[in-house]
Amino acid sequence: MQKNLKEEESSVVNCKFKISSLKEAIKYFEGSLKAHPERDAFVAEEAVMEGKRRRDPLIILNHLARPDDNYIPVGELELPEVVAPKSPEGNLAREIITKLEPLKLMNPVWAGFDLGKGPGTLATCFGIPINREAENTSAYTKTLDEVLTEPIPDPEDSGLLPEIRSRIAFVKENTPEWFKISRPDTQGPYNLALILIGEEALTVPYTAPEKFRKLMERITDFWIEVIKNLNAWIGRERLAPLSRLTRICECAVNNVSARMYKEHILSQDIRIAQTFGSVDVHTCSGPHVFHVTLENIPDIAATEAGFIERATAGYTPVEEAVSAIGARPVILRIGQELLPGREFEVIKEDLDRCEDNPRILFSYTGMSWLKKDRPAIRELHQKVDDYWRRKYG
């Protein structure tokens, strides 16, 4: 029997336990996940990958992180203090316990590790450092001619790749196999082109199409080899479920037309699909990006949609995405902003889409929610969880 909200909260508050070693952190994490199997994110991802129905919906509900929101929540899950030494093993112990933070809002927990340093990760391979104050984007750009005349980066030993490889080896050596590993944010060929050469990536397809073709081929050659290396370093048995798909981030395609994409970018995405098979496309919810990729890239296994009020390129409505996917075995990641007043109804409508297609994942951000609203967020979480279990669980 599932715990109700009060039982779930009372089982996790007033924790005075202290973690003094990596072994204790792993044991505590494992016990917490066993106590809350309904929050195991990988259970949902495995089911979605196989097109099977799942007992629990695994819904993410979050509020905005605002610098001026200084409210301190009380009465929530209290994680144990990690008093392990400040060493690689001690730091890993702290990281593992932090992974239980989502339980505070009854959100899914990922028993896995991320790699890399955000969107600028592969830019470092081209000699461009990361700007840590700008969410790990690249610190500056180069010219198209500079990138074309420099040697192609080494897909094993350039930039952050040696650090990432060491991180993979350390995690594999010090954690059990049920802890999975996700590939770092490698963006996609056109995203990476925009990161490397900036605004030139928007103009040279028209002013110097042959140079742009060479740039995209060079980037894609390197990108493919990096993905192959990451897959080999991690090993299939340690890859997180969705990392078994090859993810192409197409954020920058929202800046260009569908025609430009088909003429100058699509061929590289097709090469990736032909190399790896199943492809996971991050569209930034852009409507023309959603449709042009879904219609033209072979073997798309995952895409995304959802209401984002102020998206510069607009957003892909969920019902439009569901209709476009049809009966194809394509995973749909729903990511929506929730406006005040209809939160439950919007989520319920999305949950009911699983009546015809179980390959759906759910994530929502309440645009009016603050830290003081966390109890109400948990109540809503309980309500939608209960609805799912009554109807589908």
mmCIF file of C-alpha atoms in Angstrom, residues 107-367:
data_model
loop_
_atom_site.group_PDB
_atom_site.id
_atom_site.type_symbol
_atom_site.label_atom_id
_atom_site.label_comp_id
_atom_site.label_asym_id
_atom_site.label_seq_id
_atom_site.Cartn_x
_atom_site.Cartn_y
_atom_site.Cartn_z
ATOM 1 C CA ASN A 107 9.846 14.031 -7.038
ATOM 2 C CA PRO A 108 11.689 11.165 -8.778
ATOM 3 C CA VAL A 109 15.207 10.214 -7.726
ATOM 4 C CA TRP A 110 17.894 9.246 -10.226
ATOM 5 C CA ALA A 111 20.368 6.625 -9.007
ATOM 6 C CA GLY A 112 22.920 7.905 -11.460
ATOM 7 C CA PHE A 113 25.739 10.321 -12.127
ATOM 8 C CA ASP A 114 26.090 13.154 -14.607
ATOM 9 C CA LEU A 115 29.285 14.127 -16.379
ATOM 10 C CA GLY A 116 30.772 17.204 -17.980
ATOM 11 C CA LYS A 117 30.295 20.908 -17.394
ATOM 12 C CA GLY A 118 27.103 21.851 -19.207
ATOM 13 C CA PRO A 119 26.724 23.145 -22.771
ATOM 14 C CA GLY A 120 30.346 24.312 -23.000
ATOM 15 C CA THR A 121 31.790 20.827 -22.392
ATOM 16 C CA LEU A 122 32.866 20.057 -25.959
ATOM 17 C CA ALA A 123 33.849 23.662 -26.706
ATOM 18 C CA THR A 124 36.856 23.047 -24.449
ATOM 19 C CA CYS A 125 38.061 20.446 -26.944
ATOM 20 C CA PHE A 126 38.354 23.271 -29.500
ATOM 21 C CA GLY A 127 40.451 25.373 -27.122
ATOM 22 C CA ILE A 128 37.627 27.560 -25.795
ATOM 23 C CA PRO A 129 37.379 27.683 -21.985
ATOM 24 C CA ILE A 130 34.135 27.544 -20.040
ATOM 25 C CA ASN A 131 32.558 30.641 -18.525
ATOM 26 C CA ARG A 132 31.400 29.289 -15.165
ATOM 27 C CA GLU A 133 29.515 32.504 -14.371
ATOM 28 C CA ALA A 134 27.317 32.046 -17.448
ATOM 29 C CA GLU A 135 26.018 28.541 -16.722
ATOM 30 C CA ASN A 136 29.086 26.847 -18.192
ATOM 31 C CA THR A 137 28.695 28.257 -21.681
ATOM 32 C CA SER A 138 31.800 28.967 -23.763
ATOM 33 C CA ALA A 139 33.843 31.992 -22.727
ATOM 34 C CA TYR A 140 34.223 33.341 -26.274
ATOM 35 C CA THR A 141 33.943 32.325 -29.924
ATOM 36 C CA LYS A 142 36.387 31.835 -32.771
ATOM 37 C CA THR A 143 36.039 32.675 -36.440
ATOM 38 C CA LEU A 144 34.973 30.099 -38.996
ATOM 39 C CA ASP A 145 38.396 30.252 -40.650
ATOM 40 C CA GLU A 146 40.164 29.690 -37.331
ATOM 41 C CA VAL A 147 38.176 26.539 -36.611
ATOM 42 C CA LEU A 148 38.730 25.241 -40.152
ATOM 43 C CA THR A 149 42.494 25.776 -40.089
ATOM 44 C CA GLU A 150 43.109 24.327 -36.625
ATOM 45 C CA PRO A 151 43.618 20.562 -36.206
ATOM 46 C CA ILE A 152 40.541 18.461 -35.451
ATOM 47 C CA PRO A 153 40.473 17.885 -31.674
ATOM 48 C CA ASP A 154 41.438 14.508 -30.282
ATOM 49 C CA PRO A 155 38.170 12.723 -29.335
ATOM 50 C CA GLU A 156 39.896 11.056 -26.370
ATOM 51 C CA ASP A 157 42.375 13.541 -24.935
ATOM 52 C CA SER A 158 41.215 17.083 -25.754
ATOM 53 C CA GLY A 159 39.475 19.567 -23.491
ATOM 54 C CA LEU A 160 37.514 18.085 -20.614
ATOM 55 C CA LEU A 161 37.457 14.551 -22.056
ATOM 56 C CA PRO A 162 40.363 13.198 -19.946
ATOM 57 C CA GLU A 163 38.674 14.577 -16.817
ATOM 58 C CA ILE A 164 35.371 12.984 -17.863
ATOM 59 C CA ARG A 165 37.047 9.654 -18.533
ATOM 60 C CA SER A 166 38.663 9.723 -15.094
ATOM 61 C CA ARG A 167 35.318 10.577 -13.511
ATOM 62 C CA ILE A 168 33.668 7.604 -15.230
ATOM 63 C CA ALA A 169 36.394 5.242 -14.053
ATOM 64 C CA PHE A 170 36.174 6.585 -10.482
ATOM 65 C CA VAL A 171 32.387 6.206 -10.320
ATOM 66 C CA LYS A 172 32.506 2.693 -11.767
ATOM 67 C CA GLU A 173 35.221 1.645 -9.338
ATOM 68 C CA ASN A 174 33.517 3.059 -6.242
ATOM 69 C CA THR A 175 29.786 2.459 -6.741
ATOM 70 C CA PRO A 176 27.649 -0.625 -7.418
ATOM 71 C CA GLU A 177 26.402 -1.349 -10.936
ATOM 72 C CA TRP A 178 22.849 -0.224 -10.166
ATOM 73 C CA PHE A 179 24.180 3.333 -10.048
ATOM 74 C CA LYS A 180 24.025 4.382 -13.696
ATOM 75 C CA ILE A 181 25.969 7.027 -15.619
ATOM 76 C CA SER A 182 24.611 9.538 -18.132
ATOM 77 C CA ARG A 183 26.694 10.990 -20.951
ATOM 78 C CA PRO A 184 27.636 14.664 -20.533
ATOM 79 C CA ASP A 185 25.927 17.474 -22.411
ATOM 80 C CA THR A 186 27.485 17.093 -25.854
ATOM 81 C CA GLN A 187 24.907 19.365 -27.523
ATOM 82 C CA GLY A 188 24.610 18.573 -31.264
ATOM 83 C CA PRO A 189 26.538 19.513 -34.408
ATOM 84 C CA TYR A 190 24.704 22.759 -35.144
ATOM 85 C CA ASN A 191 24.484 23.784 -31.501
ATOM 86 C CA LEU A 192 28.217 23.222 -31.276
ATOM 87 C CA ALA A 193 28.790 25.255 -34.449
ATOM 88 C CA LEU A 194 26.932 28.190 -32.906
ATOM 89 C CA ILE A 195 28.922 27.798 -29.684
ATOM 90 C CA LEU A 196 32.217 27.796 -31.602
ATOM 91 C CA ILE A 197 31.737 30.544 -34.192
ATOM 92 C CA GLY A 198 28.797 32.529 -32.840
ATOM 93 C CA GLU A 199 26.718 34.604 -35.240
ATOM 94 C CA GLU A 200 28.697 33.378 -38.234
ATOM 95 C CA ALA A 201 26.813 30.086 -37.866
ATOM 96 C CA LEU A 202 23.661 31.987 -38.817
ATOM 97 C CA THR A 203 25.072 33.668 -41.925
ATOM 98 C CA VAL A 204 27.797 31.524 -43.510
ATOM 99 C CA PRO A 205 25.367 28.831 -44.715
ATOM 100 C CA TYR A 206 24.267 31.534 -47.179
ATOM 101 C CA THR A 207 27.474 33.516 -47.717
ATOM 102 C CA ALA A 208 29.972 30.632 -47.715
ATOM 103 C CA PRO A 209 27.985 27.373 -47.961
ATOM 104 C CA GLU A 210 30.999 25.216 -48.866
ATOM 105 C CA LYS A 211 32.955 26.414 -45.840
ATOM 106 C CA PHE A 212 29.940 25.810 -43.638
ATOM 107 C CA ARG A 213 29.589 22.281 -45.015
ATOM 108 C CA LYS A 214 33.230 21.584 -44.159
ATOM 109 C CA LEU A 215 32.715 22.983 -40.662
ATOM 110 C CA MET A 216 29.652 20.819 -40.039
ATOM 111 C CA GLU A 217 31.380 17.714 -41.369
ATOM 112 C CA ARG A 218 34.404 18.378 -39.162
ATOM 113 C CA ILE A 219 32.267 18.955 -36.064
ATOM 114 C CA THR A 220 30.101 15.889 -36.744
ATOM 115 C CA ASP A 221 33.113 13.631 -37.367
ATOM 116 C CA PHE A 222 34.532 14.681 -34.003
ATOM 117 C CA TRP A 223 31.131 14.499 -32.251
ATOM 118 C CA ILE A 224 30.473 10.942 -33.430
ATOM 119 C CA GLU A 225 33.864 9.732 -32.219
ATOM 120 C CA VAL A 226 33.322 11.375 -28.819
ATOM 121 C CA ILE A 227 29.967 9.611 -28.397
ATOM 122 C CA LYS A 228 31.552 6.286 -29.358
ATOM 123 C CA ASN A 229 34.293 6.831 -26.783
ATOM 124 C CA LEU A 230 31.872 7.857 -24.034
ATOM 125 C CA ASN A 231 29.734 4.773 -24.691
ATOM 126 C CA ALA A 232 32.814 2.561 -24.486
ATOM 127 C CA TRP A 233 34.144 4.221 -21.324
ATOM 128 C CA ILE A 234 30.797 3.977 -19.529
ATOM 129 C CA GLY A 235 29.843 0.538 -20.850
ATOM 130 C CA ARG A 236 26.308 -0.430 -21.809
ATOM 131 C CA GLU A 237 25.630 -2.039 -18.430
ATOM 132 C CA ARG A 238 26.266 1.292 -16.677
ATOM 133 C CA LEU A 239 24.517 3.614 -19.149
ATOM 134 C CA ALA A 240 21.390 5.271 -17.756
ATOM 135 C CA PRO A 241 18.274 4.132 -19.682
ATOM 136 C CA LEU A 242 17.769 7.252 -21.792
ATOM 137 C CA SER A 243 21.514 7.521 -22.434
ATOM 138 C CA ARG A 244 21.219 4.383 -24.510
ATOM 139 C CA LEU A 245 19.686 6.739 -27.057
ATOM 140 C CA THR A 246 21.957 9.221 -28.824
ATOM 141 C CA ARG A 247 20.794 12.705 -27.880
ATOM 142 C CA ILE A 248 21.017 15.584 -30.361
ATOM 143 C CA CYS A 249 20.327 19.038 -28.933
ATOM 144 C CA GLU A 250 18.755 21.272 -31.593
ATOM 145 C CA CYS A 251 18.290 24.475 -29.566
ATOM 146 C CA ALA A 252 20.104 26.585 -32.183
ATOM 147 C CA VAL A 253 17.819 25.342 -34.967
ATOM 148 C CA ASN A 254 15.126 27.527 -33.405
ATOM 149 C CA ASN A 255 17.177 30.472 -34.751
ATOM 150 C CA VAL A 256 16.943 29.363 -38.387
ATOM 151 C CA SER A 257 14.237 28.265 -40.791
ATOM 152 C CA ALA A 258 13.117 24.708 -41.447
ATOM 153 C CA ARG A 259 14.392 25.136 -45.000
ATOM 154 C CA MET A 260 17.868 26.158 -43.803
ATOM 155 C CA TYR A 261 17.890 23.160 -41.451
ATOM 156 C CA LYS A 262 17.017 20.731 -44.250
ATOM 157 C CA GLU A 263 19.553 22.224 -46.663
ATOM 158 C CA HIS A 264 22.542 22.700 -44.355
ATOM 159 C CA ILE A 265 22.138 20.739 -41.084
ATOM 160 C CA LEU A 266 19.889 17.722 -41.582
ATOM 161 C CA SER A 267 22.502 15.653 -43.418
ATOM 162 C CA GLN A 268 24.724 15.636 -40.323
ATOM 163 C CA ASP A 269 21.857 14.550 -38.065
ATOM 164 C CA ILE A 270 21.082 11.740 -40.505
ATOM 165 C CA ARG A 271 24.731 10.625 -40.311
ATOM 166 C CA ILE A 272 24.359 10.416 -36.528
ATOM 167 C CA ALA A 273 21.143 8.414 -36.802
ATOM 168 C CA GLN A 274 22.772 6.062 -39.288
ATOM 169 C CA THR A 275 25.788 5.618 -37.010
ATOM 170 C CA PHE A 276 23.997 5.014 -33.708
ATOM 171 C CA GLY A 277 20.447 4.034 -34.580
ATOM 172 C CA SER A 278 17.876 5.425 -32.146
ATOM 173 C CA VAL A 279 18.086 9.206 -31.727
ATOM 174 C CA ASP A 280 16.741 11.392 -28.902
ATOM 175 C CA VAL A 281 16.009 14.951 -30.097
ATOM 176 C CA HIS A 282 15.990 17.950 -27.750
ATOM 177 C CA THR A 283 13.921 20.582 -29.554
ATOM 178 C CA CYS A 284 13.727 23.241 -26.806
ATOM 179 C CA SER A 285 9.999 22.738 -27.510
ATOM 180 C CA GLY A 286 10.315 24.808 -30.710
ATOM 181 C CA PRO A 287 7.409 23.895 -33.018
ATOM 182 C CA HIS A 288 9.172 24.016 -36.379
ATOM 183 C CA VAL A 289 12.155 22.172 -34.902
ATOM 184 C CA PHE A 290 9.840 19.491 -33.519
ATOM 185 C CA HIS A 291 8.186 18.889 -36.882
ATOM 186 C CA VAL A 292 11.197 19.163 -39.190
ATOM 187 C CA THR A 293 13.238 16.730 -37.097
ATOM 188 C CA LEU A 294 10.384 14.275 -36.553
ATOM 189 C CA GLU A 295 9.623 14.246 -40.267
ATOM 190 C CA ASN A 296 13.185 13.988 -41.573
ATOM 191 C CA ILE A 297 15.512 12.218 -39.133
ATOM 192 C CA PRO A 298 15.203 8.435 -39.361
ATOM 193 C CA ASP A 299 14.862 6.322 -36.195
ATOM 194 C CA ILE A 300 13.772 9.112 -33.859
ATOM 195 C CA ALA A 301 13.122 7.380 -30.552
ATOM 196 C CA ALA A 302 12.392 10.416 -28.340
ATOM 197 C CA THR A 303 11.344 14.039 -28.654
ATOM 198 C CA GLU A 304 9.647 16.674 -26.504
ATOM 199 C CA ALA A 305 6.824 19.179 -26.286
ATOM 200 C CA GLY A 306 4.994 21.403 -23.842
ATOM 201 C CA PHE A 307 3.692 24.873 -23.038
ATOM 202 C CA ILE A 308 6.435 27.461 -22.400
ATOM 203 C CA GLU A 309 4.855 30.886 -22.204
ATOM 204 C CA ARG A 310 7.776 33.101 -23.217
ATOM 205 C CA ALA A 311 9.713 30.809 -25.542
ATOM 206 C CA THR A 312 11.273 32.998 -28.239
ATOM 207 C CA ALA A 313 10.509 30.530 -31.028
ATOM 208 C CA GLY A 314 7.157 29.483 -29.585
ATOM 209 C CA TYR A 315 6.329 26.071 -28.189
ATOM 210 C CA THR A 316 4.957 22.739 -29.375
ATOM 211 C CA PRO A 317 1.529 22.044 -27.830
ATOM 212 C CA VAL A 318 1.331 18.574 -26.324
ATOM 213 C CA GLU A 319 -1.789 17.615 -28.262
ATOM 214 C CA GLU A 320 -0.061 18.663 -31.499
ATOM 215 C CA ALA A 321 2.961 16.517 -30.660
ATOM 216 C CA VAL A 322 0.819 13.511 -29.755
ATOM 217 C CA SER A 323 -1.040 13.817 -33.063
ATOM 218 C CA ALA A 324 2.191 14.125 -35.076
ATOM 219 C CA ILE A 325 3.749 11.080 -33.401
ATOM 220 C CA GLY A 326 0.651 8.988 -33.936
ATOM 221 C CA ALA A 327 1.205 5.265 -33.475
ATOM 222 C CA ARG A 328 4.991 5.441 -33.841
ATOM 223 C CA PRO A 329 7.009 4.102 -30.871
ATOM 224 C CA VAL A 330 8.422 7.538 -30.021
ATOM 225 C CA ILE A 331 8.983 8.651 -26.419
ATOM 226 C CA LEU A 332 7.446 12.042 -25.656
ATOM 227 C CA ARG A 333 8.974 14.051 -22.830
ATOM 228 C CA ILE A 334 6.331 16.530 -21.697
ATOM 229 C CA GLY A 335 7.805 19.639 -20.090
ATOM 230 C CA GLN A 336 5.241 22.317 -19.275
ATOM 231 C CA GLU A 337 4.943 25.539 -17.362
ATOM 232 C CA LEU A 338 1.883 25.610 -15.103
ATOM 233 C CA LEU A 339 -0.064 28.846 -14.789
ATOM 234 C CA PRO A 340 -2.171 29.481 -11.660
ATOM 235 C CA GLY A 341 -5.627 27.937 -11.475
ATOM 236 C CA ARG A 342 -5.575 24.793 -13.620
ATOM 237 C CA GLU A 343 -2.508 22.915 -12.425
ATOM 238 C CA PHE A 344 -4.275 19.637 -11.623
ATOM 239 C CA GLU A 345 -6.409 19.736 -14.766
ATOM 240 C CA VAL A 346 -3.404 20.282 -17.054
ATOM 241 C CA ILE A 347 -1.447 17.421 -15.483
ATOM 242 C CA LYS A 348 -4.503 15.148 -15.504
ATOM 243 C CA GLU A 349 -4.990 15.790 -19.240
ATOM 244 C CA ASP A 350 -1.395 14.765 -19.862
ATOM 245 C CA LEU A 351 -1.641 11.647 -17.694
ATOM 246 C CA ASP A 352 -4.694 10.555 -19.630
ATOM 247 C CA ARG A 353 -2.658 10.580 -22.828
ATOM 248 C CA CYS A 354 -1.031 7.399 -21.513
ATOM 249 C CA GLU A 355 -4.318 5.647 -22.179
ATOM 250 C CA ASP A 356 -3.162 5.292 -25.784
ATOM 251 C CA ASN A 357 0.601 5.717 -25.451
ATOM 252 C CA PRO A 358 2.623 4.693 -22.369
ATOM 253 C CA ARG A 359 5.837 6.217 -23.792
ATOM 254 C CA ILE A 360 5.400 9.561 -22.008
ATOM 255 C CA LEU A 361 7.402 11.279 -19.247
ATOM 256 C CA PHE A 362 6.099 14.251 -17.241
ATOM 257 C CA SER A 363 7.798 17.390 -15.880
ATOM 258 C CA TYR A 364 6.177 20.648 -14.721
ATOM 259 C CA THR A 365 7.199 24.005 -13.264
ATOM 260 C CA GLY A 366 4.659 26.162 -11.437
ATOM 261 C CA MET A 367 5.365 29.683 -12.613
#
